[in-house]
PDB file of C-alpha atoms in Angstrom:
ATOM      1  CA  UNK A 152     -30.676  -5.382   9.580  1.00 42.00           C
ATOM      2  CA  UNK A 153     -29.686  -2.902  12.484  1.00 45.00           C
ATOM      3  CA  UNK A 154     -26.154  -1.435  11.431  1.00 49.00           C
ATOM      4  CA  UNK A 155     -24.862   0.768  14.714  1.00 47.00           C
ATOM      5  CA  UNK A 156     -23.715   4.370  13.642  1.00 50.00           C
ATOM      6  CA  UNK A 157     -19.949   3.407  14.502  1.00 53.00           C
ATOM      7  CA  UNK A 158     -20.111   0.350  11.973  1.00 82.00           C
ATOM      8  CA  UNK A 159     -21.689   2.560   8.947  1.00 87.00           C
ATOM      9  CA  UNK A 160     -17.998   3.290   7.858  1.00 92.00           C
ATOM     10  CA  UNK A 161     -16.883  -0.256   7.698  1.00 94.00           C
ATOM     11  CA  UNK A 162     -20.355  -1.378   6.195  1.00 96.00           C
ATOM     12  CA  UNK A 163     -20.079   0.959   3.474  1.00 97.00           C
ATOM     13  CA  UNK A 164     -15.701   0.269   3.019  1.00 97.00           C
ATOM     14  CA  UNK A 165     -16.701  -3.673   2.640  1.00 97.00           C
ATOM     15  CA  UNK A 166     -19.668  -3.119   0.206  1.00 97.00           C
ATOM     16  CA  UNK A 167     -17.356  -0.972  -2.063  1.00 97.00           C
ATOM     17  CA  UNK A 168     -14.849  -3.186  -1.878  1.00 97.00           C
ATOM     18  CA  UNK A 169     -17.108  -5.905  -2.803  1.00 97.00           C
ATOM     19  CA  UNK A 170     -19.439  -4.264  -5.698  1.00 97.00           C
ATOM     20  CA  UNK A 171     -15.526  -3.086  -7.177  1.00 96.00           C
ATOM     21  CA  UNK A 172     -13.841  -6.477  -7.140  1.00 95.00           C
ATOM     22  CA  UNK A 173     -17.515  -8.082  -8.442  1.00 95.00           C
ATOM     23  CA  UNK A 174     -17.224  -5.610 -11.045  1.00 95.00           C
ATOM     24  CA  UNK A 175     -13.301  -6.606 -11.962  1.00 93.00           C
ATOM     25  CA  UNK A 176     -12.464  -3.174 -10.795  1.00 92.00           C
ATOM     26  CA  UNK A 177     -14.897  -1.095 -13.356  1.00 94.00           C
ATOM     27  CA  UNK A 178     -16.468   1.866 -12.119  1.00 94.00           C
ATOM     28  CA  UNK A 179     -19.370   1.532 -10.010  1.00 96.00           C
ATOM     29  CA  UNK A 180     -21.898   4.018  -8.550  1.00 96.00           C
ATOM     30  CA  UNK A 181     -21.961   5.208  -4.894  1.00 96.00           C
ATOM     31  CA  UNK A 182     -26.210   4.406  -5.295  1.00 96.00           C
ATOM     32  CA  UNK A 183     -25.046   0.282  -5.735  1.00 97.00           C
ATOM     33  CA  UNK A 184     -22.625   0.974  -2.870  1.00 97.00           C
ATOM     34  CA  UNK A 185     -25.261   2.338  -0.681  1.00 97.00           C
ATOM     35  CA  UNK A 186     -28.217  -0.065  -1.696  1.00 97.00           C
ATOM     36  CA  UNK A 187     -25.388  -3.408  -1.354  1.00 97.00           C
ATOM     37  CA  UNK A 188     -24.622  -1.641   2.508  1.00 96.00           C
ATOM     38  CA  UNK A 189     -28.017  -1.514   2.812  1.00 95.00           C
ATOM     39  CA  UNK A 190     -28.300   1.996   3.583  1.00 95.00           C
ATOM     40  CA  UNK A 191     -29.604   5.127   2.004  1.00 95.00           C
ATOM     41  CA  UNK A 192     -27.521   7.403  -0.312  1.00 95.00           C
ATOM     42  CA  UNK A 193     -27.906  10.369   2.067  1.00 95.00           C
ATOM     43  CA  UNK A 194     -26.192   8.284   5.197  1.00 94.00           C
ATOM     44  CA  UNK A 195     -23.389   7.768   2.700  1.00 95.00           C
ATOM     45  CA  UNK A 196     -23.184  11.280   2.068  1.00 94.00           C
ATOM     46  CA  UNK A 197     -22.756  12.233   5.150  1.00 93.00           C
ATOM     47  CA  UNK A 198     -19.342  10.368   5.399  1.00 94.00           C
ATOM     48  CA  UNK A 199     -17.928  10.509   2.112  1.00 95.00           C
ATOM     49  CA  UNK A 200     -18.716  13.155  -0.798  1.00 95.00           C
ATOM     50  CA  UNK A 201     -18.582  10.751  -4.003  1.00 96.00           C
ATOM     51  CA  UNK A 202     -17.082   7.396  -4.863  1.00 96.00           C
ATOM     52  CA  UNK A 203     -14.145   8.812  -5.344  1.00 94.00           C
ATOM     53  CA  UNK A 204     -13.892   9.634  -1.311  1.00 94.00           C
ATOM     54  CA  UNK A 205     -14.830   6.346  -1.068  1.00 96.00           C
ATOM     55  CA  UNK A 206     -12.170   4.753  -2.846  1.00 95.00           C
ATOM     56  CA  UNK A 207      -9.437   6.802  -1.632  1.00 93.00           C
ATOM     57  CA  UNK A 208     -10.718   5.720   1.813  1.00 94.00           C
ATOM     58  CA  UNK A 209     -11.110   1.941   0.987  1.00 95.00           C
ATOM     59  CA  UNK A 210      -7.696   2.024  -0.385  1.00 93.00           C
ATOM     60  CA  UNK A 211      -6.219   3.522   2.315  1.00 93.00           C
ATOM     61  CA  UNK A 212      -7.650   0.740   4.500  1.00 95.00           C
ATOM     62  CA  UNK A 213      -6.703  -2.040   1.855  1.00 95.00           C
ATOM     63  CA  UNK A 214      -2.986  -1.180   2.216  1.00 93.00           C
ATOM     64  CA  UNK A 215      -2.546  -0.534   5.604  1.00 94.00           C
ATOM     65  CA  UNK A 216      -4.326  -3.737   5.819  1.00 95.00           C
ATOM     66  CA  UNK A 217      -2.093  -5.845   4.130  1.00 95.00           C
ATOM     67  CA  UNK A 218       0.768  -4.130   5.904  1.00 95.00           C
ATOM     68  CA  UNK A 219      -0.435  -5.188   9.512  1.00 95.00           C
ATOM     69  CA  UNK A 220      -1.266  -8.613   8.246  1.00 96.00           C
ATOM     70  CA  UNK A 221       1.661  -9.489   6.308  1.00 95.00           C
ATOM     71  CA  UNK A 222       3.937  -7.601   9.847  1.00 94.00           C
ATOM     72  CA  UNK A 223       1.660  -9.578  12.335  1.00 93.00           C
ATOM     73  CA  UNK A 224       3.578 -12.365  13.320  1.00 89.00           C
ATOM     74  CA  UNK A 225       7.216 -10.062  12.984  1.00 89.00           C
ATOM     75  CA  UNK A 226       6.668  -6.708  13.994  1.00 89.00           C
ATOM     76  CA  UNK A 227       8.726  -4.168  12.017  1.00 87.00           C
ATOM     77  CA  UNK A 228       9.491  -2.328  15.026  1.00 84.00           C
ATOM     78  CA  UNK A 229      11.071  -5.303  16.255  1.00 86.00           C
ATOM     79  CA  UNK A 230      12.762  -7.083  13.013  1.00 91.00           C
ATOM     80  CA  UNK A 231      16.476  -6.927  12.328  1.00 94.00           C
ATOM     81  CA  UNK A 232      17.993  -5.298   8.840  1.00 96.00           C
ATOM     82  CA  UNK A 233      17.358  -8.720   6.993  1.00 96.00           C
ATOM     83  CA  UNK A 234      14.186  -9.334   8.583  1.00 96.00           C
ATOM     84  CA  UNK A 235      12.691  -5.710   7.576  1.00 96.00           C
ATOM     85  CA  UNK A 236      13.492  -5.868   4.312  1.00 97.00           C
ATOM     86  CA  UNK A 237      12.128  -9.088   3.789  1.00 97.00           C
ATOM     87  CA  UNK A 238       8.784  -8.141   5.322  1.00 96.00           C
ATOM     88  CA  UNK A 239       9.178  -4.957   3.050  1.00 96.00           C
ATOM     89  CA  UNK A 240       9.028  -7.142   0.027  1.00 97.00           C
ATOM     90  CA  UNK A 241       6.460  -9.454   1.537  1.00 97.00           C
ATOM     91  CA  UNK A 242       4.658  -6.565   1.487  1.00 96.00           C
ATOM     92  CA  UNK A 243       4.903  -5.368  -2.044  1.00 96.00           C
ATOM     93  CA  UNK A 244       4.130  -9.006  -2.889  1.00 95.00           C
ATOM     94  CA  UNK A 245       1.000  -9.371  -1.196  1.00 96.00           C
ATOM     95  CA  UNK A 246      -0.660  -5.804  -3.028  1.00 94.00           C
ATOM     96  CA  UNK A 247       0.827  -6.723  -6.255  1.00 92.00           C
ATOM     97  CA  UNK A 248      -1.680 -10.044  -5.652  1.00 93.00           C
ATOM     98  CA  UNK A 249      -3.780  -7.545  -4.108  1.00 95.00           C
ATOM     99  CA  UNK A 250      -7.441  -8.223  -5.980  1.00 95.00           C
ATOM    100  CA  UNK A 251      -8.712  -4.545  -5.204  1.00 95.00           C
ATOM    101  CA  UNK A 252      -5.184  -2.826  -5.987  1.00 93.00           C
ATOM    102  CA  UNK A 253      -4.678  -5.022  -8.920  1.00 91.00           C
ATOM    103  CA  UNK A 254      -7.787  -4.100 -10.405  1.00 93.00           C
ATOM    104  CA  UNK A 255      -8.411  -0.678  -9.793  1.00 92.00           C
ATOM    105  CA  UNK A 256      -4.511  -0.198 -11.640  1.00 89.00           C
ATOM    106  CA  UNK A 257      -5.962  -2.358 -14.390  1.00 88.00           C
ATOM    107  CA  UNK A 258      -9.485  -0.222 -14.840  1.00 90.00           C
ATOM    108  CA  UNK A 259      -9.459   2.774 -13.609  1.00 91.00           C
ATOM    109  CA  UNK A 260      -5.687   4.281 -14.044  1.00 86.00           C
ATOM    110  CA  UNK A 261      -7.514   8.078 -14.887  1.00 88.00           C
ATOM    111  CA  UNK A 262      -8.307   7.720 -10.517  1.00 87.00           C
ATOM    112  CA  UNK A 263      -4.711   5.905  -9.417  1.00 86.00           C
ATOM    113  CA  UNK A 264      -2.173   7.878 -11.639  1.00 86.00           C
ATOM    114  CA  UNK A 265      -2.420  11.062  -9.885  1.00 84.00           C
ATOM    115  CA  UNK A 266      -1.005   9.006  -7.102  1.00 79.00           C
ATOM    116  CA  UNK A 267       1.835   7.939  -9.144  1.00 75.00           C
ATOM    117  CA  UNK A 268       2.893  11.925 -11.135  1.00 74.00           C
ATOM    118  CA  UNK A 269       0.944  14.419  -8.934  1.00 76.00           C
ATOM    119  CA  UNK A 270       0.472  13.804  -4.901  1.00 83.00           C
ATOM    120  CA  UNK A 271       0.661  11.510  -2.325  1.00 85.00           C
ATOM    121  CA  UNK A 272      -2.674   9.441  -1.061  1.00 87.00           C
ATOM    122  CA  UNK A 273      -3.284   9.487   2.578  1.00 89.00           C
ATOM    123  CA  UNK A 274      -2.166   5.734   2.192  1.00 90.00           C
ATOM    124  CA  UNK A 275       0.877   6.555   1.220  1.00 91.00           C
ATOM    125  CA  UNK A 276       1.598   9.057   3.786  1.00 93.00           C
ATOM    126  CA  UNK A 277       0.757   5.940   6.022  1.00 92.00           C
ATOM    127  CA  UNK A 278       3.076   4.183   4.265  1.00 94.00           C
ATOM    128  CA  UNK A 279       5.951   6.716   4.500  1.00 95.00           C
ATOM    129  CA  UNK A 280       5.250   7.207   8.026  1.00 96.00           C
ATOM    130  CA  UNK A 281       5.831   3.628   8.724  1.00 95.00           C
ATOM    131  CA  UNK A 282       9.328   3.511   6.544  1.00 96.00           C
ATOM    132  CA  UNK A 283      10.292   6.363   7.962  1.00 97.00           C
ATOM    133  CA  UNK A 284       9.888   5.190  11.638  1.00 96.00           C
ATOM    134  CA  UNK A 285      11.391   1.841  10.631  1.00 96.00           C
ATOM    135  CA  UNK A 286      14.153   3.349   8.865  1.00 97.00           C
ATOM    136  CA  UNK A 287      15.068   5.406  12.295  1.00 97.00           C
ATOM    137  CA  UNK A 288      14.990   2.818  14.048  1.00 95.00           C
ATOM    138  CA  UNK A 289      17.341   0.440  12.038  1.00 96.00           C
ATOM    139  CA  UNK A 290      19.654   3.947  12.246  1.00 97.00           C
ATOM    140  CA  UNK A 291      19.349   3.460  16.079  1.00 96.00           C
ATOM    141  CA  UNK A 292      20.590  -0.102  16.114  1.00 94.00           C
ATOM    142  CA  UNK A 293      23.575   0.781  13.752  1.00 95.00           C
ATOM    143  CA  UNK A 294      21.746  -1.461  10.524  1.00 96.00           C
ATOM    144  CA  UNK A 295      20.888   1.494   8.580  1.00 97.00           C
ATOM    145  CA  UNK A 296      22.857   4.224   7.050  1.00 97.00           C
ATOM    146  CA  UNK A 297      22.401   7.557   8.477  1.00 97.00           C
ATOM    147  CA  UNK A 298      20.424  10.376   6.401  1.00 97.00           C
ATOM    148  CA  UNK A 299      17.667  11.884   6.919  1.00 98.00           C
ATOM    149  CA  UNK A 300      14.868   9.146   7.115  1.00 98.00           C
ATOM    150  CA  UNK A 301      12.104  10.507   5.945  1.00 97.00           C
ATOM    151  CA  UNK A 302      13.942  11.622   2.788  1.00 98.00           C
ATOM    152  CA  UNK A 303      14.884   7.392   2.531  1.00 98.00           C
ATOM    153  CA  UNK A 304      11.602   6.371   3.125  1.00 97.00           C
ATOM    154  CA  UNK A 305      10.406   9.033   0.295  1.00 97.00           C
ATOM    155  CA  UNK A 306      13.125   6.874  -2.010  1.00 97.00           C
ATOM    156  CA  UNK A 307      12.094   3.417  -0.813  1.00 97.00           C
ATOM    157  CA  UNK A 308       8.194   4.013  -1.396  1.00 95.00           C
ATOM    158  CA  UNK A 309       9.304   5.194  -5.287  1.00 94.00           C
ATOM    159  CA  UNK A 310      11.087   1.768  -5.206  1.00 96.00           C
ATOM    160  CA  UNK A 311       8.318  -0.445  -4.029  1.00 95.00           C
ATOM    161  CA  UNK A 312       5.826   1.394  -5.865  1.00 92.00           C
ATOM    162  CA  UNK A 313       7.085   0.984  -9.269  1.00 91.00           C
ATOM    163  CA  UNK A 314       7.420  -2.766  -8.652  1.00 92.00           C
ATOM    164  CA  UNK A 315       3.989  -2.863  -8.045  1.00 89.00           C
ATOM    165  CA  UNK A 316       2.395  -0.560 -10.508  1.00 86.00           C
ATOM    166  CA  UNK A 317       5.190  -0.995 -13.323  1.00 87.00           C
ATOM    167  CA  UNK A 318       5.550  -5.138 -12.722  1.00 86.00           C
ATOM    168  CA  UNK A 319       3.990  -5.453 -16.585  1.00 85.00           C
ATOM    169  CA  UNK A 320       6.878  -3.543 -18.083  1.00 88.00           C
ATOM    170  CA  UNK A 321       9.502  -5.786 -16.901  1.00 92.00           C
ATOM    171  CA  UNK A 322       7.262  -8.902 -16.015  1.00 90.00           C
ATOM    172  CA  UNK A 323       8.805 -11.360 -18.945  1.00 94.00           C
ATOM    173  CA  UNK A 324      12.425 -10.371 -17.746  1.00 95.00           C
ATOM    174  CA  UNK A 325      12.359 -10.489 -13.881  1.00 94.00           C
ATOM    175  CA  UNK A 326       9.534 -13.385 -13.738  1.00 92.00           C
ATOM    176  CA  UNK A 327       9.199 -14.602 -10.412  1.00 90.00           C
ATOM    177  CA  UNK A 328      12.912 -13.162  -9.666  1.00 95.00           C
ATOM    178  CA  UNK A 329      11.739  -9.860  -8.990  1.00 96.00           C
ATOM    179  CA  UNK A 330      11.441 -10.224  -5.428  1.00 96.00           C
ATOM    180  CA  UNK A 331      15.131 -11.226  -4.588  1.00 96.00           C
ATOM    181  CA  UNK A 332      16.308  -8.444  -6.960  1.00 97.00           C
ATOM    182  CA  UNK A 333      14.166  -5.897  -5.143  1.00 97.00           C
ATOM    183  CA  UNK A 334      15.407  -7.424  -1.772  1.00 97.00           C
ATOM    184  CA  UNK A 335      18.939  -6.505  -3.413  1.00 97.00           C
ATOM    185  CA  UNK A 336      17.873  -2.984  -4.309  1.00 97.00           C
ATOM    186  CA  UNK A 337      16.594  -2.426  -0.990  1.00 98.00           C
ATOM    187  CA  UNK A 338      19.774  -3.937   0.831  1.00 98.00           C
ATOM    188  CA  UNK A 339      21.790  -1.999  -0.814  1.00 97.00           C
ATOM    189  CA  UNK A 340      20.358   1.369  -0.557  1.00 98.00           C
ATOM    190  CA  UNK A 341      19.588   0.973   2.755  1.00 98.00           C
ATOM    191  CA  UNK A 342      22.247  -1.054   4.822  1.00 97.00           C
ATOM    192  CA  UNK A 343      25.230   0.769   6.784  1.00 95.00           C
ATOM    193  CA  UNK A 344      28.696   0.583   4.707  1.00 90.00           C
ATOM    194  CA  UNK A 345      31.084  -1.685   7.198  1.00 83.00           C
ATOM    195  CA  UNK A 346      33.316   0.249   9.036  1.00 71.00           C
ATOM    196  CA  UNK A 347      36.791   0.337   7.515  1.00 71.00           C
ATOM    197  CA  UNK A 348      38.729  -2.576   9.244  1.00 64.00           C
ATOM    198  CA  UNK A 349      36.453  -4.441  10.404  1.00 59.00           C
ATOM    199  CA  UNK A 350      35.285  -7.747   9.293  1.00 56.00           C
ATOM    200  CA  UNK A 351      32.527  -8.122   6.900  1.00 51.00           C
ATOM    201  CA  UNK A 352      30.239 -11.189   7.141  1.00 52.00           C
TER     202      UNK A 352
END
């Protein structure tokens, strides 16, 4: 098969993802990612350095995947408070049943918890780039609490991330409840205090 230079990237993305889930998220070996692309080693090397490149790229695409899939039909750019943090949680559902997220944070924590103690991934710069926009924009319309929103979105992602990566911890407690208290957290860290006097609904 014929792969065209522009579709390498994605050939070699899919093939990870697929020899990683096969493998329940164990470590595999950039030479089975290469020979399941059907590809040399050397084209692989070109793009990315080691499967840890690889990963970090794959994941990148995995969440910023599930964000435009799970905002497709409501855009967050568009949504109202409610509607945002909804989607928000939608969101954190849909990688916490995330087969590629879920099993990489099962087998190979030594790769994801720099992510959680040390830096940010480029995915979750993409991610914080996203709040952050939303959160401005909800400021705009009068929804959101002023601050700065950046600094909010930095607060939200350490939400939303420990309810996916720490969901074990409290798993026999929240059960299934976990997404209408995070909805509450959310809310109420994020919504605009009624003006004094005025009605609230």
């Amino acid at each position: 098969m014929s792969i065209c230079k522009d579709d390498i990237g994605d050939v070699v993305l899919d093939s990870a993802r697929l020899c990683l889930t096969r493998s329940e998220g164990r470590k595999v070996t950039l030479a089975e990612v290469a020979r399941e692309a059907g590809v040399s080693r050397p084209t692989v090397y070109r793009r990315w350095p080691d499967m840890d490149a690889i990963i970090r790229a794959l994941l990148t695409r995995e969440v910023l995947g599930v964000i435009n899939a799970v905002t497709e039909t409501t855009p967050l750019r568009t949504a109202d408070f409610d509607a945002t943090i909804d989607l928000v949680v939608r969101v954190v559902g849909a990688l916490r049943e995330d087969e590629l997220v879920a099993s990489l944070w099962r087998e190979q924590r030594e790769f994801m918890t720099p992510y959680v103690f040390d830096r940010l991934g480029t995915s979750q710069e993409s991610v914080l780039a996203i709040l952050a926009d939303t959160i401005a924009r909800g400021q705009d319309r009068g929804e959101v609490r002023m601050g700065d929103a950046k600094k909010m979105a930095s607060m939200v992602l350490l939400i939303t991330q420990s309810a996916i990566q720490s969901r074990a911890l409290v798993e026999t407690i929240l059960g299934d409840e976990w997404s209408v208290e995070l909805h509450h957290a959310l809310s109420a860290y994020l919504r605009r205090p009624p003006v004094p006097g005025t009605a609230v609904n």
